[in-house]
Tab-separated table of C-alpha atoms in Angstrom:
chain	number	residue	atom	x	y	z
K	1	MET	CA	30.677	49.341	-18.349
K	2	THR	CA	34.347	49.088	-19.106
K	3	PHE	CA	36.046	45.606	-19.610
K	4	LEU	CA	38.832	46.379	-17.312
K	5	ASP	CA	36.516	47.532	-14.539
K	6	ASP	CA	34.646	43.967	-14.987
K	7	PHE	CA	37.718	42.337	-14.992
K	8	ALA	CA	38.845	43.643	-11.641
K	9	THR	CA	35.570	42.661	-10.120
K	10	LEU	CA	35.739	39.234	-11.773
K	11	SER	CA	39.217	38.950	-10.478
K	12	SER	CA	38.146	39.874	-6.524
K	13	PHE	CA	36.480	36.347	-6.335
K	14	GLY	CA	39.203	33.952	-4.701
K	15	ALA	CA	41.774	36.473	-4.932
K	16	THR	CA	44.938	35.790	-3.285
K	17	ALA	CA	47.155	38.337	-1.422
K	18	ASN	CA	49.815	38.319	-4.142
K	19	GLY	CA	47.611	39.374	-6.882
K	20	GLY	CA	46.197	35.907	-8.435
K	21	VAL	CA	43.189	34.027	-7.552
K	22	HIS	CA	42.225	30.727	-6.019
K	23	ARG	CA	38.967	29.662	-7.632
K	24	GLU	CA	38.966	25.915	-8.056
K	25	ALA	CA	35.828	24.265	-9.696
K	26	ALA	CA	32.716	24.207	-7.766
K	27	THR	CA	34.098	26.125	-4.693
K	28	ALA	CA	32.203	28.936	-3.114
K	29	ASP	CA	34.538	31.567	-4.846
K	30	ASP	CA	33.371	29.739	-8.290
K	31	GLY	CA	30.120	30.175	-7.294
K	32	ARG	CA	30.482	33.812	-6.619
K	33	ALA	CA	32.104	34.353	-9.936
K	34	ARG	CA	29.331	32.420	-11.475
K	35	TRP	CA	26.520	34.435	-9.872
K	36	PHE	CA	28.447	37.737	-11.025
K	37	LEU	CA	28.573	36.377	-14.803
K	38	ALA	CA	24.905	35.377	-14.309
K	39	ASP	CA	24.113	38.835	-13.112
K	40	TRP	CA	26.255	40.354	-16.019
K	41	PHE	CA	24.228	38.506	-18.642
K	42	ASP	CA	20.769	39.551	-16.963
K	43	ARG	CA	21.665	42.925	-17.253
K	44	ASN	CA	23.138	42.812	-20.848
K	45	GLY	CA	20.440	41.057	-22.964
K	46	LEU	CA	21.511	37.608	-22.420
K	47	THR	CA	19.758	34.723	-20.984
K	48	THR	CA	21.489	32.328	-18.661
K	49	THR	CA	21.043	28.598	-18.747
K	50	VAL	CA	22.890	25.667	-17.091
K	51	ASP	CA	23.456	22.203	-18.283
K	52	ALA	CA	23.842	19.109	-16.231
K	53	VAL	CA	27.592	19.270	-15.458
K	54	GLY	CA	27.471	23.174	-14.698
K	55	ASN	CA	28.216	24.461	-18.166
K	56	MET	CA	27.015	27.732	-18.122
K	57	TYR	CA	25.535	29.645	-21.019
K	58	GLY	CA	24.395	33.242	-21.544
K	59	SER	CA	22.541	33.161	-24.882
K	60	ILE	CA	20.484	35.500	-27.405
K	61	GLU	CA	18.541	34.274	-30.240
K	62	PHE	CA	18.442	36.269	-33.471
K	63	VAL	CA	17.151	33.678	-35.819
K	64	PRO	CA	14.632	31.443	-34.419
K	65	GLY	CA	15.559	27.600	-34.540
K	66	ALA	CA	18.987	28.426	-35.920
K	67	PRO	CA	22.054	27.081	-33.943
K	68	TYR	CA	24.538	29.133	-31.820
K	69	VAL	CA	27.973	30.629	-32.309
K	70	LEU	CA	29.396	29.621	-29.154
K	71	VAL	CA	32.469	31.820	-27.554
K	72	GLY	CA	34.060	31.667	-23.906
K	73	SER	CA	36.392	29.943	-21.795
K	74	HIS	CA	36.473	28.982	-17.982
K	75	LEU	CA	36.212	30.748	-14.664
K	76	ASP	CA	37.966	28.009	-12.677
K	77	SER	CA	41.363	28.295	-11.732
K	78	GLN	CA	44.465	26.285	-10.519
K	79	PRO	CA	45.194	26.746	-6.844
K	80	THR	CA	46.812	30.025	-6.214
K	81	ALA	CA	47.082	30.828	-9.982
K	82	GLY	CA	47.050	33.646	-12.182
K	83	LYS	CA	43.709	35.821	-12.671
K	84	TYR	CA	43.940	35.665	-16.565
K	85	ASP	CA	44.103	32.127	-17.292
K	86	GLY	CA	40.485	31.361	-18.417
K	87	ALA	CA	38.586	34.252	-16.742
K	88	TYR	CA	39.954	36.613	-19.129
K	89	GLY	CA	38.175	34.314	-22.206
K	90	VAL	CA	34.890	34.566	-20.384
K	91	LEU	CA	34.460	37.995	-19.893
K	92	ALA	CA	36.171	38.815	-23.180
K	93	ALA	CA	33.494	36.687	-24.929
K	94	ALA	CA	30.709	38.448	-22.665
K	95	HIS	CA	31.644	41.949	-23.834
K	96	ALA	CA	32.249	40.751	-27.629
K	97	ALA	CA	28.846	39.456	-27.433
K	98	TYR	CA	27.301	42.665	-26.174
K	99	GLN	CA	28.987	44.610	-28.927
K	100	VAL	CA	28.007	42.080	-31.591
K	101	ILE	CA	24.501	42.446	-30.255
K	102	GLU	CA	24.613	46.376	-30.840
K	103	CYS	CA	25.928	45.535	-34.244
K	104	VAL	CA	22.941	43.293	-35.063
K	105	GLU	CA	20.411	46.145	-33.368
K	106	ARG	CA	22.036	48.784	-35.692
K	107	GLY	CA	21.772	46.677	-38.869
K	108	SER	CA	25.740	46.491	-39.493
K	109	VAL	CA	26.006	42.810	-38.871
K	110	THR	CA	22.823	40.802	-40.417
K	111	PRO	CA	22.988	37.625	-38.226
K	112	GLN	CA	22.712	33.897	-39.770
K	113	PHE	CA	23.095	32.162	-36.470
K	114	ASN	CA	22.424	32.835	-32.806
K	115	LEU	CA	25.113	33.527	-30.320
K	116	ALA	CA	25.833	32.394	-26.659
K	117	VAL	CA	28.713	33.056	-24.266
K	118	VAL	CA	29.784	30.061	-22.507
K	119	ASN	CA	31.674	29.288	-19.153
K	120	TRP	CA	32.760	25.831	-19.452
K	121	PHE	CA	32.813	23.897	-16.366
K	122	ASN	CA	36.175	22.133	-14.603
K	123	GLU	CA	38.604	23.222	-17.800
K	124	GLU	CA	41.508	23.017	-15.081
K	125	GLY	CA	41.013	19.812	-13.661
K	126	SER	CA	42.781	20.440	-10.337
K	127	ARG	CA	39.470	19.817	-8.238
K	128	PHE	CA	38.187	17.228	-10.082
K	129	SER	CA	39.954	14.990	-12.737
K	130	PRO	CA	40.141	14.842	-15.894
K	131	SER	CA	40.510	18.438	-17.040
K	132	LEU	CA	38.415	19.685	-19.989
K	133	MET	CA	35.267	18.043	-18.082
K	134	GLY	CA	32.436	20.377	-19.090
K	135	SER	CA	33.482	20.705	-22.462
K	136	GLY	CA	34.323	16.844	-22.769
K	137	VAL	CA	30.453	16.070	-21.938
K	138	PHE	CA	29.519	18.844	-24.303
K	139	ILE	CA	31.278	16.889	-27.242
K	140	GLY	CA	30.221	13.451	-25.957
K	141	LYS	CA	33.416	12.387	-24.985
K	142	PHE	CA	32.497	11.962	-21.627
K	143	ASP	CA	29.107	10.801	-19.874
K	144	ALA	CA	27.338	13.439	-18.002
K	145	ASP	CA	26.252	10.759	-15.179
K	146	ASP	CA	29.722	9.423	-15.019
K	147	ILE	CA	31.141	12.961	-14.588
K	148	LEU	CA	28.274	13.723	-11.584
K	149	LYS	CA	29.803	10.844	-9.634
K	150	VAL	CA	33.711	12.106	-9.892
K	151	THR	CA	34.829	12.907	-6.473
K	152	ASP	CA	37.632	15.523	-5.007
K	153	ARG	CA	40.071	14.384	-2.519
K	154	GLY	CA	37.696	14.937	0.147
K	155	GLY	CA	35.188	12.707	-1.286
K	156	ILE	CA	32.709	15.468	-2.664
K	157	THR	CA	31.031	14.541	-5.872
K	158	VAL	CA	30.635	16.820	-8.858
K	159	ARG	CA	27.049	16.431	-8.208
K	160	ASP	CA	26.810	17.539	-4.652
K	161	ALA	CA	29.634	20.508	-5.537
K	162	LEU	CA	27.560	21.858	-8.342
K	163	SER	CA	24.375	21.805	-6.137
K	164	ASP	CA	25.971	23.584	-3.346
K	165	ILE	CA	26.904	26.400	-5.383
K	166	GLY	CA	23.553	26.438	-7.427
K	167	PHE	CA	24.973	25.166	-10.885
K	168	HIS	CA	23.776	21.709	-11.215
K	169	GLY	CA	21.404	22.797	-13.981
K	170	GLU	CA	18.700	20.889	-15.873
K	171	ASP	CA	18.911	22.933	-19.328
K	172	GLN	CA	19.452	21.428	-22.626
K	173	GLN	CA	22.931	21.878	-24.261
K	174	LEU	CA	22.767	24.328	-27.270
K	175	ASP	CA	23.414	23.644	-30.886
K	176	ALA	CA	26.520	24.869	-31.527
K	177	VAL	CA	27.671	25.787	-35.204
K	178	SER	CA	30.936	26.870	-34.419
K	179	TYR	CA	33.165	28.170	-31.494
K	180	THR	CA	35.882	30.615	-30.472
K	181	GLU	CA	38.051	31.205	-27.417
K	182	ILE	CA	40.671	33.794	-26.617
K	183	HIS	CA	43.182	33.196	-23.990
K	184	ILE	CA	46.475	34.361	-22.677
K	185	GLU	CA	49.317	32.542	-24.351
K	186	GLN	CA	50.837	30.898	-21.256
K	187	GLY	CA	54.166	31.156	-23.227
K	188	PRO	CA	56.652	33.916	-24.212
K	189	ILE	CA	56.420	33.956	-27.974
K	190	LEU	CA	53.848	36.722	-28.677
K	191	GLU	CA	55.776	38.959	-26.082
K	192	GLN	CA	59.017	38.163	-27.679
K	193	GLU	CA	58.205	39.313	-31.099
K	194	GLY	CA	56.019	42.084	-30.265
K	195	THR	CA	52.935	40.410	-31.918
K	196	THR	CA	49.421	40.985	-30.644
K	197	ILE	CA	47.581	38.024	-31.459
K	198	GLY	CA	48.135	34.503	-31.826
K	199	ILE	CA	46.067	32.255	-34.218
K	200	VAL	CA	46.097	28.800	-33.026
K	201	THR	CA	46.621	26.047	-35.760
K	202	ALA	CA	47.021	22.995	-33.844
K	203	ASN	CA	47.490	21.579	-30.223
K	204	TRP	CA	50.330	19.728	-29.053
K	205	ALA	CA	50.011	15.990	-28.278
K	206	ALA	CA	49.706	14.930	-24.598
K	207	ARG	CA	49.876	11.912	-22.591
K	208	LYS	CA	48.620	11.825	-18.897
K	209	TYR	CA	49.056	9.162	-16.452
K	210	SER	CA	47.646	7.991	-13.058
K	211	ILE	CA	50.180	6.090	-11.469
K	212	THR	CA	50.309	4.154	-8.244
K	213	VAL	CA	53.126	2.855	-6.443
K	214	HIS	CA	52.880	0.020	-3.902
K	215	GLY	CA	55.284	-0.645	-1.252
K	216	GLU	CA	55.094	-1.931	2.463
K	217	GLN	CA	54.439	-0.038	5.558
K	218	SER	CA	57.043	-0.516	8.094
K	219	HIS	CA	58.910	1.166	11.148
K	220	THR	CA	61.660	3.655	10.061
K	221	GLY	CA	63.597	3.208	13.093
K	222	ALA	CA	63.424	-0.720	13.262
K	223	THR	CA	63.347	-2.110	9.616
K	224	HIS	CA	66.777	-2.943	8.125
K	225	MET	CA	67.334	-1.274	4.737
K	226	ALA	CA	67.645	-4.534	2.975
K	227	LEU	CA	64.046	-5.507	4.268
K	228	ARG	CA	62.498	-2.537	3.032
K	229	HIS	CA	60.104	-2.143	0.342
K	230	ASP	CA	59.851	1.919	-0.015
K	231	ALA	CA	56.899	3.232	-1.844
K	232	LEU	CA	58.455	6.785	-1.838
K	233	VAL	CA	61.874	5.905	-2.899
K	234	GLY	CA	60.473	4.030	-5.891
K	235	ALA	CA	58.012	7.066	-6.920
K	236	SER	CA	61.064	9.320	-6.511
K	237	LYS	CA	62.971	7.261	-9.338
K	238	ILE	CA	59.630	7.475	-11.427
K	239	VAL	CA	59.983	11.421	-11.042
K	240	LEU	CA	63.528	11.621	-11.892
K	241	ALA	CA	62.956	9.264	-14.827
K	242	ALA	CA	60.226	11.340	-16.166
K	243	ARG	CA	62.490	14.389	-15.961
K	244	GLU	CA	65.126	12.618	-17.599
K	245	LEU	CA	63.046	11.946	-20.812
K	246	THR	CA	63.165	15.655	-21.725
K	247	THR	CA	67.051	15.269	-21.769
K	248	GLN	CA	66.744	12.621	-24.470
K	249	PHE	CA	65.157	15.076	-27.267
K	250	PRO	CA	66.384	18.089	-28.798
K	251	ASP	CA	65.668	21.164	-26.327
K	252	GLY	CA	62.116	22.299	-26.252
K	253	LEU	CA	60.694	19.451	-28.035
K	254	LEU	CA	59.132	17.267	-24.873
K	255	LEU	CA	57.783	18.728	-21.794
K	256	ALA	CA	57.462	16.320	-18.872
K	257	SER	CA	56.412	16.747	-15.110
K	258	VAL	CA	54.859	15.044	-12.200
K	259	GLY	CA	52.422	17.921	-10.940
K	260	GLN	CA	50.264	15.787	-8.071
K	261	PHE	CA	52.061	13.587	-5.509
K	262	ASP	CA	50.399	11.977	-2.497
K	263	VAL	CA	52.391	10.011	0.110
K	264	GLU	CA	50.381	7.246	2.480
K	265	PRO	CA	50.401	7.059	5.272
K	266	ASN	CA	52.873	10.335	5.457
K	267	SER	CA	54.270	9.588	9.115
K	268	PRO	CA	57.279	10.784	9.836
K	269	ILE	CA	58.480	7.563	11.326
K	270	VAL	CA	56.631	4.900	8.972
K	271	VAL	CA	58.354	3.807	5.685
K	272	PRO	CA	55.774	4.580	2.948
K	273	SER	CA	53.400	2.298	1.849
K	274	LYS	CA	51.973	3.835	-1.180
K	275	VAL	CA	52.361	6.669	-3.448
K	276	THR	CA	50.072	8.206	-5.963
K	277	MET	CA	51.124	10.804	-8.705
K	278	ALA	CA	50.126	12.176	-11.883
K	279	ILE	CA	52.433	12.399	-14.882
K	280	ASP	CA	52.085	14.968	-17.741
K	281	VAL	CA	54.300	14.543	-20.993
K	282	ARG	CA	53.675	16.647	-24.013
K	283	SER	CA	55.399	17.368	-27.216
K	284	SER	CA	54.466	19.056	-30.662
K	285	ASP	CA	55.685	16.028	-32.515
K	286	PRO	CA	53.510	13.227	-32.019
K	287	ASP	CA	56.285	10.438	-32.791
K	288	VAL	CA	58.650	12.184	-29.898
K	289	LEU	CA	55.501	11.466	-27.716
K	290	GLU	CA	55.183	7.775	-28.396
K	291	GLN	CA	58.930	7.444	-27.956
K	292	ALA	CA	58.693	9.013	-24.362
K	293	HIS	CA	55.932	6.805	-23.397
K	294	ASP	CA	57.841	3.598	-24.167
K	295	MET	CA	60.630	4.878	-22.249
K	296	LEU	CA	58.617	5.581	-19.459
K	297	LEU	CA	57.206	2.355	-19.679
K	298	ALA	CA	60.691	0.809	-19.766
K	299	ALA	CA	61.772	2.929	-16.567
K	300	ILE	CA	58.876	1.807	-14.728
K	301	ALA	CA	59.545	-1.857	-15.733
K	302	GLN	CA	62.968	-1.609	-14.040
K	303	GLU	CA	61.834	-0.845	-10.733
K	304	THR	CA	62.078	-4.112	-8.457
K	305	GLU	CA	61.631	-2.872	-4.700
K	306	VAL	CA	58.087	-1.763	-5.231
K	307	HIS	CA	55.308	-2.804	-7.396
K	308	VAL	CA	53.960	0.122	-10.003
K	309	SER	CA	50.467	0.256	-11.446
K	310	ILE	CA	49.576	2.613	-14.229
K	311	ASP	CA	45.994	3.167	-13.274
K	312	SER	CA	45.171	5.335	-16.381
K	313	SER	CA	46.757	6.424	-19.364
K	314	ALA	CA	45.142	9.127	-21.405
K	315	LEU	CA	46.339	10.364	-25.063
K	316	ARG	CA	45.413	13.570	-26.146
K	317	PRO	CA	46.433	13.748	-29.794
K	318	SER	CA	47.601	16.783	-31.706
K	319	THR	CA	44.897	17.716	-34.195
K	320	SER	CA	44.392	20.781	-36.390
K	321	TYR	CA	41.994	23.773	-36.003
K	322	GLN	CA	40.023	23.997	-39.292
K	323	SER	CA	41.694	26.316	-42.062
K	324	GLU	CA	38.617	28.142	-42.571
K	325	GLY	CA	38.635	29.497	-38.767
K	326	VAL	CA	42.419	30.357	-39.112
K	327	GLU	CA	41.968	32.179	-42.096
K	328	LEU	CA	38.643	33.993	-41.146
K	329	ALA	CA	40.724	35.313	-37.883
K	330	GLU	CA	43.724	36.261	-40.234
K	331	GLU	CA	41.351	38.396	-42.303
K	332	ALA	CA	39.928	39.789	-39.160
K	333	ALA	CA	43.263	40.769	-37.902
K	334	LYS	CA	44.399	42.257	-41.031
K	335	ASP	CA	41.374	44.521	-41.207
K	336	LEU	CA	41.600	45.560	-37.681
K	337	GLY	CA	45.293	46.537	-38.093
K	338	LEU	CA	46.399	44.123	-35.531
K	339	SER	CA	49.629	42.187	-35.890
K	340	TYR	CA	49.372	38.495	-35.618
K	341	ARG	CA	50.968	34.956	-36.153
K	342	ARG	CA	50.137	31.420	-36.437
K	343	MET	CA	51.173	29.243	-33.510
K	344	LEU	CA	50.583	25.873	-31.942
K	345	THR	CA	49.082	25.844	-28.424
K	346	MET	CA	51.212	23.918	-25.879
K	347	ALA	CA	48.482	23.860	-23.169
K	348	GLY	CA	44.956	22.105	-23.387
K	349	HIS	CA	42.000	24.409	-23.764
K	350	ASP	CA	38.435	23.798	-23.894
K	351	SER	CA	38.606	24.681	-27.872
K	352	VAL	CA	40.885	21.130	-28.186
K	353	ASN	CA	37.473	19.725	-27.447
K	354	LEU	CA	35.084	21.910	-29.587
K	355	LYS	CA	37.125	21.562	-32.736
K	356	ASP	CA	36.555	17.969	-32.794
K	357	ILE	CA	32.829	18.713	-33.636
K	358	VAL	CA	32.437	22.098	-34.922
K	359	PRO	CA	34.642	24.713	-36.919
K	360	THR	CA	36.912	26.635	-33.880
K	361	VAL	CA	39.097	29.486	-33.898
K	362	MET	CA	41.449	29.773	-30.910
K	363	LEU	CA	43.270	33.243	-30.312
K	364	PHE	CA	46.144	34.147	-27.801
K	365	VAL	CA	47.240	37.367	-26.476
K	366	PRO	CA	50.600	38.033	-24.975
K	367	SER	CA	51.634	36.768	-21.673
K	368	VAL	CA	54.428	38.733	-19.626
K	369	ASP	CA	57.573	36.493	-19.652
K	370	GLY	CA	55.204	33.659	-20.676
K	371	ILE	CA	54.368	32.818	-17.063
K	372	SER	CA	51.095	30.985	-16.053
K	373	HIS	CA	49.709	29.056	-13.524
K	374	SER	CA	51.100	31.208	-11.054
K	375	GLU	CA	50.107	34.371	-9.133
K	376	LYS	CA	53.041	36.278	-11.447
K	377	GLU	CA	50.899	35.450	-14.364
K	378	LEU	CA	50.310	38.897	-16.245
K	379	THR	CA	48.838	40.406	-19.444
K	380	ARG	CA	48.925	44.071	-20.078
K	381	ASP	CA	45.695	46.092	-20.300
K	382	SER	CA	46.348	47.091	-24.007
K	383	ASP	CA	46.708	43.433	-24.977
K	384	LEU	CA	43.470	42.530	-23.314
K	385	LEU	CA	41.642	45.350	-24.924
K	386	ASP	CA	43.194	44.460	-28.395
K	387	GLY	CA	42.108	40.829	-27.649
K	388	VAL	CA	38.496	41.934	-27.105
K	389	THR	CA	38.587	43.893	-30.247
K	390	MET	CA	39.880	40.961	-31.887
K	391	LEU	CA	37.224	38.640	-30.467
K	392	THR	CA	34.487	40.822	-31.317
K	393	GLU	CA	35.222	41.161	-34.954
K	394	THR	CA	35.837	37.400	-35.026
K	395	VAL	CA	32.339	36.500	-33.231
K	396	ALA	CA	30.729	39.264	-35.593
K	397	ARG	CA	31.917	37.239	-38.595
K	398	MET	CA	30.734	33.909	-37.430
K	399	VAL	CA	27.398	35.145	-36.494
K	400	ARG	CA	27.052	36.397	-40.118
K	401	GLY	CA	27.862	32.980	-41.212
K	402	ASP	CA	31.310	33.434	-42.467
K	403	ILE	CA	32.128	29.863	-41.267
K	404	GLY	CA	29.985	27.086	-40.127
K	405	VAL	CA	27.421	26.843	-43.184
K	406	ALA	CA	28.257	23.235	-43.498
K	407	LYS	CA	27.878	22.412	-40.069
K	408	ALA	CA	24.533	24.127	-39.875
K	409	THR	CA	23.075	22.168	-42.902
K	410	GLU	CA	24.387	19.191	-40.946
K	411	LEU	CA	22.377	20.140	-38.198
K	412	THR	CA	19.170	20.913	-39.777
K	413	SER	CA	19.236	17.580	-41.658
K	414	ALA	CA	19.825	15.716	-38.451
K	415	GLY	CA	16.615	17.823	-37.071
K	416	SER	CA	14.702	16.697	-39.809
K	417	ARG	CA	15.635	12.920	-39.752
K	418	GLN	CA	14.777	12.825	-35.876
K	419	ARG	CA	11.516	14.584	-36.660
């Protein structure tokens, strides 16, 4: 059993002709990847459980009644995306867990906590919105029943999609004492610097908008220009306004894009009546993000030919990862002789949710040319393996109780009060 062999097998589920994967949440290919993981758990001493929203755990109990160190990521992908994003973190977690179990059995690690690998449901948010869905339910940010009612563009609910692939579970969530995740960087910094491990200290702030532009349907060949209320023209102005925001600040300080865009009725001889779009705006500086928010609203307000409604506007604030986790990871990297640096994460990850409730460690390995959400996404084998080594050492220290003791005490106290 080697990590690279297992990763090659995992990457075959939803594989594209150009070396990527197309494996959106709760599709048939996601189901096949999940059954592969469940079989891996079974063959390597981990017990598979699945909660109501499809979060999938492979657990082992070292200390009866103790809470769990969780380690994982997600198996779902964007459409025609790379094979490393998310899936690397899940499989690296599985291999790290296997090695930690061996350490416990040999007596070189004395566990204070139990251990579970987790595959979070719908981190990407491409088929079902919002993103970070499974981990959001886990931390209490979303209600499970509400999430199960969410539909994709075809009207299929989360509940039905999970049932179709056999992963609408009934098992309870595990009590988490801490969490760690490893991921490809999805940026160029580590590769450019020749650094092996990134240790994340905080996430960029982000705002996500769902917007509808309402116009009036009419005939493209018979309606005078002065009488048109073209939803697509209005929407196009907003797309350009979002892009223009990024030029109002120093280079690299603000990112903005429209990633999803639907036109109705989408006929070649009909003036569009409605456009829906998703806008994503991010910054490392929360004040800059708020300025951009105000500027975007002002640009929308200037549109008079059509009516624009902001259906939702969600803020993901910038918050820090706990210093005890950052320091634990730094000590692990030093002891392993791996080069490392502290850094921010520009992208969102399930760890962004988990750090709101438990001490959390977020690790990066280099991405070639910083490319991600693309079939060109690549991390070199040597970096993948160094990441597994780093994750294993991190998980071992967390299992033996180097962080999370205060959280464990809190969980014990809560349990006593409930009894």
